[in-house]
CSV table of C-alpha atoms and ligand atoms in Angstrom, one decimal:
chain,number,residue,atom,x,y,z
A,544,MET,CA,98.9,-158.0,118.6
A,545,TYR,CA,102.2,-159.9,118.3
A,546,ILE,CA,103.9,-161.2,121.4
A,547,ASP,CA,107.6,-161.7,121.4
A,548,PRO,CA,108.1,-165.4,122.5
A,549,ASP,CA,111.4,-164.6,124.2
A,550,THR,CA,110.2,-161.9,126.6
A,551,LEU,CA,106.9,-163.1,128.0
A,552,SER,CA,106.2,-165.2,131.0
A,553,PRO,CA,103.2,-167.5,131.1
A,554,THR,CA,100.5,-166.9,133.6
A,555,ARG,CA,99.2,-170.4,133.8
A,556,LYS,CA,100.9,-173.7,134.4
A,557,LEU,CA,100.1,-177.0,132.5
A,558,ASP,CA,97.8,-179.0,134.7
A,559,ALA,CA,99.4,-182.3,135.6
A,560,ALA,CA,96.0,-184.1,135.7
A,561,ARG,CA,95.1,-183.3,132.1
A,562,THR,CA,95.7,-185.6,129.2
A,563,LEU,CA,97.4,-184.2,126.1
A,564,PHE,CA,96.0,-184.8,122.7
A,565,VAL,CA,98.9,-184.0,120.4
A,566,VAL,CA,98.3,-183.5,116.7
A,567,SER,CA,101.3,-184.7,114.5
A,568,PRO,CA,101.2,-184.1,110.8
A,569,HIS,CA,103.4,-187.1,110.0
A,570,LEU,CA,104.6,-190.2,111.9
A,571,ASP,CA,107.5,-188.4,113.7
A,572,ASP,CA,106.6,-184.7,114.0
A,573,ALA,CA,105.1,-184.8,117.6
A,574,VAL,CA,108.3,-186.6,118.9
A,575,PHE,CA,110.6,-184.3,116.9
A,576,GLY,CA,108.7,-181.2,118.0
A,577,CYS,CA,107.6,-182.0,121.6
A,578,ALA,CA,108.9,-185.3,122.9
A,579,ALA,CA,110.1,-183.7,126.1
A,580,LEU,CA,106.6,-182.5,126.8
A,581,LEU,CA,105.2,-186.0,126.0
A,582,ALA,CA,107.8,-187.4,128.5
A,583,ALA,CA,106.7,-184.8,131.1
A,584,ARG,CA,103.0,-185.9,130.7
A,585,PRO,CA,102.8,-189.7,130.3
A,586,GLY,CA,99.7,-191.1,128.8
A,587,ALA,CA,99.4,-188.5,125.9
A,588,ARG,CA,97.6,-189.4,122.7
A,589,VAL,CA,99.5,-188.6,119.6
A,590,CYS,CA,97.1,-188.2,116.6
A,591,THR,CA,99.0,-188.5,113.3
A,592,VAL,CA,97.1,-187.0,110.4
A,593,PHE,CA,98.8,-188.3,107.3
A,594,ALA,CA,99.0,-191.9,108.4
A,595,GLY,CA,97.1,-193.5,105.5
A,596,THR,CA,98.6,-196.1,103.2
A,597,PRO,CA,98.0,-195.5,99.4
A,598,PRO,CA,95.8,-198.3,97.9
A,599,ASN,CA,98.3,-198.7,95.1
A,600,ARG,CA,102.0,-199.1,95.8
A,601,GLN,CA,103.9,-195.9,95.0
A,602,ASP,CA,107.6,-195.3,94.5
A,603,THR,CA,108.6,-191.8,95.7
A,604,GLU,CA,112.0,-190.1,96.0
A,605,TRP,CA,111.5,-189.6,99.8
A,606,ASP,CA,110.6,-193.2,100.5
A,607,ARG,CA,113.6,-194.4,98.5
A,608,ALA,CA,115.9,-192.0,100.4
A,609,ALA,CA,114.4,-193.4,103.6
A,610,GLY,CA,115.3,-197.0,102.5
A,611,PHE,CA,111.9,-198.3,101.4
A,612,ALA,CA,111.1,-199.9,98.0
A,613,ASP,CA,107.5,-198.7,97.9
A,614,SER,CA,104.8,-196.8,99.9
A,615,THR,CA,103.2,-199.9,101.5
A,616,LEU,CA,106.6,-201.0,102.9
A,617,ALA,CA,107.3,-197.4,103.9
A,618,MET,CA,104.1,-196.9,105.9
A,619,ARG,CA,104.5,-200.3,107.5
A,620,GLY,CA,108.1,-199.4,108.5
A,621,ARG,CA,107.1,-196.0,109.7
A,622,TYR,CA,104.3,-197.4,111.9
A,623,ARG,CA,106.8,-199.7,113.6
A,624,GLU,CA,109.2,-196.7,114.2
A,625,ASP,CA,106.3,-194.6,115.5
A,626,ASP,CA,105.1,-197.4,117.8
A,627,ARG,CA,108.6,-197.7,119.3
A,628,ALA,CA,109.1,-193.9,119.7
A,629,LEU,CA,105.7,-193.4,121.3
A,630,ASP,CA,106.4,-196.3,123.6
A,631,VAL,CA,109.6,-194.6,124.8
A,632,CYS,CA,107.6,-191.4,125.4
A,633,SER,CA,104.8,-193.4,127.2
A,634,ALA,CA,102.3,-192.0,124.6
A,635,LYS,CA,99.7,-193.9,122.6
A,636,PRO,CA,98.9,-193.5,118.9
A,637,VAL,CA,95.8,-192.4,117.2
A,638,ARG,CA,96.1,-192.4,113.4
A,639,LEU,CA,94.0,-190.8,110.7
A,640,GLY,CA,93.8,-192.2,107.2
A,641,PHE,CA,94.8,-189.1,105.2
A,642,LEU,CA,97.5,-189.5,102.6
A,643,ASP,CA,100.9,-187.8,102.9
A,644,GLY,CA,101.3,-185.1,100.3
A,645,GLN,CA,103.9,-187.1,98.5
A,646,TYR,CA,101.2,-189.7,97.7
A,647,GLY,CA,98.3,-187.6,96.5
A,648,PRO,CA,96.3,-184.3,97.0
A,649,LEU,CA,95.9,-183.0,100.5
A,650,PRO,CA,92.5,-182.9,102.1
A,651,GLU,CA,90.6,-179.6,102.0
A,652,THR,CA,91.0,-177.6,105.2
A,653,PRO,CA,87.3,-178.0,106.4
A,654,THR,CA,87.5,-181.8,105.9
A,655,LEU,CA,90.7,-182.0,107.9
A,656,ALA,CA,89.3,-179.6,110.6
A,657,ASP,CA,86.2,-181.9,111.0
A,658,ALA,CA,88.3,-185.0,111.3
A,659,LEU,CA,90.5,-183.4,113.9
A,660,TYR,CA,87.5,-182.2,115.8
A,661,ASP,CA,85.9,-185.7,115.7
A,662,ALA,CA,89.1,-187.3,116.9
A,663,LEU,CA,89.4,-184.8,119.8
A,664,LEU,CA,85.8,-185.4,120.8
A,665,ALA,CA,86.3,-189.2,120.7
A,666,GLN,CA,89.2,-188.7,123.1
A,667,LYS,CA,87.2,-186.5,125.4
A,668,ARG,CA,84.3,-189.0,125.4
A,669,SER,CA,86.7,-191.9,126.1
A,670,LYS,CA,88.0,-190.1,129.2
A,671,HIS,CA,84.4,-189.3,130.3
A,672,ALA,CA,85.5,-185.7,131.1
A,673,ASP,CA,86.5,-182.5,129.6
A,674,ASP,CA,90.1,-182.9,130.8
A,675,THR,CA,92.0,-183.0,127.5
A,676,THR,CA,94.4,-180.4,126.3
A,677,LEU,CA,94.8,-180.0,122.6
A,678,VAL,CA,98.4,-179.6,121.4
A,679,VAL,CA,99.0,-178.7,117.8
A,680,PRO,CA,102.0,-177.9,115.5
A,681,LEU,CA,102.5,-174.3,114.5
A,682,GLY,CA,102.2,-175.5,110.9
A,683,VAL,CA,105.0,-174.0,108.9
A,684,HIS,CA,107.1,-174.5,105.7
A,685,HIS,CA,106.0,-178.0,104.6
A,686,PRO,CA,102.7,-178.0,102.8
A,687,ASP,CA,101.3,-180.9,104.9
A,688,HIS,CA,102.2,-179.0,108.1
A,689,VAL,CA,100.7,-175.8,106.7
A,690,ARG,CA,97.4,-177.6,106.0
A,691,VAL,CA,97.3,-179.0,109.5
A,692,GLY,CA,97.9,-175.4,110.8
A,693,GLU,CA,95.0,-174.1,108.7
A,694,ALA,CA,92.7,-176.8,110.1
A,695,TRP,CA,93.2,-176.1,113.8
A,696,THR,CA,93.1,-172.3,113.1
A,697,THR,CA,89.7,-172.9,111.5
A,698,LEU,CA,88.5,-174.7,114.6
A,699,LEU,CA,89.6,-171.9,116.9
A,700,ARG,CA,88.2,-169.1,114.7
A,701,ALA,CA,84.8,-170.9,114.5
A,702,GLY,CA,84.7,-171.3,118.3
A,703,ARG,CA,84.7,-175.1,118.1
A,704,VAL,CA,87.8,-175.1,120.2
A,705,ALA,CA,88.5,-172.3,122.7
A,706,SER,CA,92.3,-172.7,123.1
A,707,CYS,CA,95.2,-174.9,122.4
A,708,ILE,CA,98.9,-175.3,123.0
A,709,VAL,CA,101.1,-174.9,119.9
A,710,TYR,CA,104.5,-176.5,119.4
A,711,GLU,CA,107.1,-175.4,116.9
A,712,ASP,CA,107.6,-177.7,114.0
A,713,ALA,CA,111.1,-179.0,114.4
A,714,ILE,CA,113.2,-179.0,111.3
A,715,HIS,CA,110.8,-176.9,109.3
A,716,ARG,CA,111.1,-174.0,111.8
A,717,ALA,CA,114.7,-173.6,110.6
A,718,ALA,CA,113.5,-172.2,107.2
A,719,ARG,CA,114.1,-168.4,107.3
A,720,GLY,CA,111.2,-166.3,108.6
A,721,VAL,CA,108.5,-169.0,108.6
A,722,VAL,CA,107.8,-168.9,112.3
A,723,GLU,CA,107.5,-165.1,112.5
A,724,LYS,CA,105.3,-165.1,109.4
A,725,ARG,CA,102.9,-167.7,110.9
A,726,LEU,CA,102.7,-166.0,114.3
A,727,ALA,CA,101.8,-162.7,112.6
A,728,GLU,CA,99.2,-164.6,110.6
A,729,LEU,CA,97.6,-166.0,113.8
A,730,ASP,CA,97.6,-162.5,115.4
A,731,LYS,CA,95.9,-161.1,112.3
A,732,ALA,CA,93.3,-163.9,112.5
A,733,GLY,CA,92.2,-162.5,115.9
A,734,LEU,CA,93.8,-165.1,118.1
A,735,ARG,CA,95.6,-164.3,121.3
A,736,LEU,CA,99.1,-165.7,121.4
A,737,THR,CA,101.1,-166.2,124.6
A,738,ALA,CA,104.7,-167.5,124.5
A,739,LEU,CA,105.3,-170.1,127.2
A,740,ASP,CA,108.5,-170.2,129.2
A,741,ALA,CA,110.1,-172.9,131.4
A,742,THR,CA,107.8,-172.3,134.4
A,743,TRP,CA,104.8,-173.4,132.3
A,744,CYS,CA,105.9,-177.1,132.6
A,745,PRO,CA,109.4,-177.4,134.2
A,746,GLU,CA,109.3,-181.2,134.1
A,747,ARG,CA,109.9,-181.1,130.4
A,748,LEU,CA,113.4,-179.7,131.0
A,749,SER,CA,114.5,-182.5,133.3
A,750,ALA,CA,117.4,-184.8,132.4
A,751,ARG,CA,114.9,-187.6,132.3
A,752,ALA,CA,112.6,-185.9,129.8
A,753,LEU,CA,115.5,-184.9,127.5
A,754,ASP,CA,116.9,-188.4,127.6
A,755,ILE,CA,113.5,-189.8,126.6
A,756,LYS,CA,113.4,-187.3,123.8
A,757,ARG,CA,116.8,-188.4,122.5
A,758,ARG,CA,115.7,-192.1,122.5
A,759,GLY,CA,112.4,-191.2,120.9
A,760,ILE,CA,114.1,-189.4,118.0
A,761,VAL,CA,116.5,-192.2,117.1
A,762,ALA,CA,113.5,-194.6,116.7
A,763,TYR,CA,112.7,-192.9,113.4
A,764,ASP,CA,115.9,-194.1,111.7
A,765,SER,CA,114.4,-194.2,108.2
A,766,GLN,CA,113.3,-190.6,108.4
A,767,LEU,CA,116.6,-189.4,109.8
A,768,ARG,CA,118.3,-191.2,106.9
A,769,ALA,CA,116.1,-189.4,104.4
A,770,PHE,CA,116.6,-186.0,106.0
A,771,GLY,CA,120.3,-186.5,106.0
A,772,GLU,CA,123.0,-184.5,107.7
A,773,ARG,CA,121.2,-181.2,108.2
A,774,VAL,CA,118.7,-182.6,110.7
A,775,PRO,CA,120.4,-183.3,114.0
A,776,ALA,CA,121.3,-179.6,114.6
A,777,ASP,CA,117.7,-178.5,114.7
A,778,LEU,CA,116.4,-181.5,116.6
A,779,ALA,CA,118.8,-180.6,119.4
A,780,LYS,CA,117.4,-177.1,119.8
A,781,PRO,CA,114.9,-176.4,122.6
A,782,GLU,CA,111.2,-177.0,122.1
A,783,ARG,CA,109.1,-173.9,122.0
A,784,PHE,CA,105.4,-173.5,122.8
A,785,TRP,CA,102.6,-170.9,122.8
A,786,ARG,CA,99.1,-170.8,124.1
A,787,VAL,CA,96.6,-169.7,121.5
A,788,GLU,CA,93.2,-168.6,122.5
A,789,ARG,CA,90.1,-167.2,120.8
A,790,ILE,CA,89.6,-163.7,122.0
B,1453,ZN,ZN1,106.2,-183.7,109.0
């Protein structure tokens, strides 16, 4: 079953009392993809997956384009940017130690799924209640994003997580056909997809939320430099969300 995201209305609103636990592949994706939602629900935890620093300094093309001489300086600089951006969004960081794909092999899907599950459980325990909403990236185009997508899909299919909210990966969503392909894949995996419209969380469309998003995005100046000119166009496009549930 494939549900056209442009035609469906949601049946449930986002509960204002719940804390969001937002998974971000890299140090910028949650803000790029759903900062207006973060702004609408202050106090969210943003769990960045590929936040590890390689033990030996590496020199990559991407880090050089971002203005860093090596991987240690890059991760240090990116933590600072992320701290600033999350502060603007009134969110708090949680960081896992997996290495970005540019620095080494990606973790296997089950390993990553276990780590995400543990981080989510730790968050639920710290709140002393089951009042956390899991928010994840769709997981398209970039191999690191795709692996994160595989990990949360595994958790849902195994019944370890009953449902989550999915946000569209800003920038990577612009690659032709990738979003449609991924939605079809989730449908084939036996998960129920519901596109969410404005009534699901109207606060995220307020002038205040959109202003916070603009300020959050510019905090990642090194990454914006590395992406170059083609980035701003997609970052200005609306955030899109789906609810995904195990049937
Ligand atoms: Zn990313």
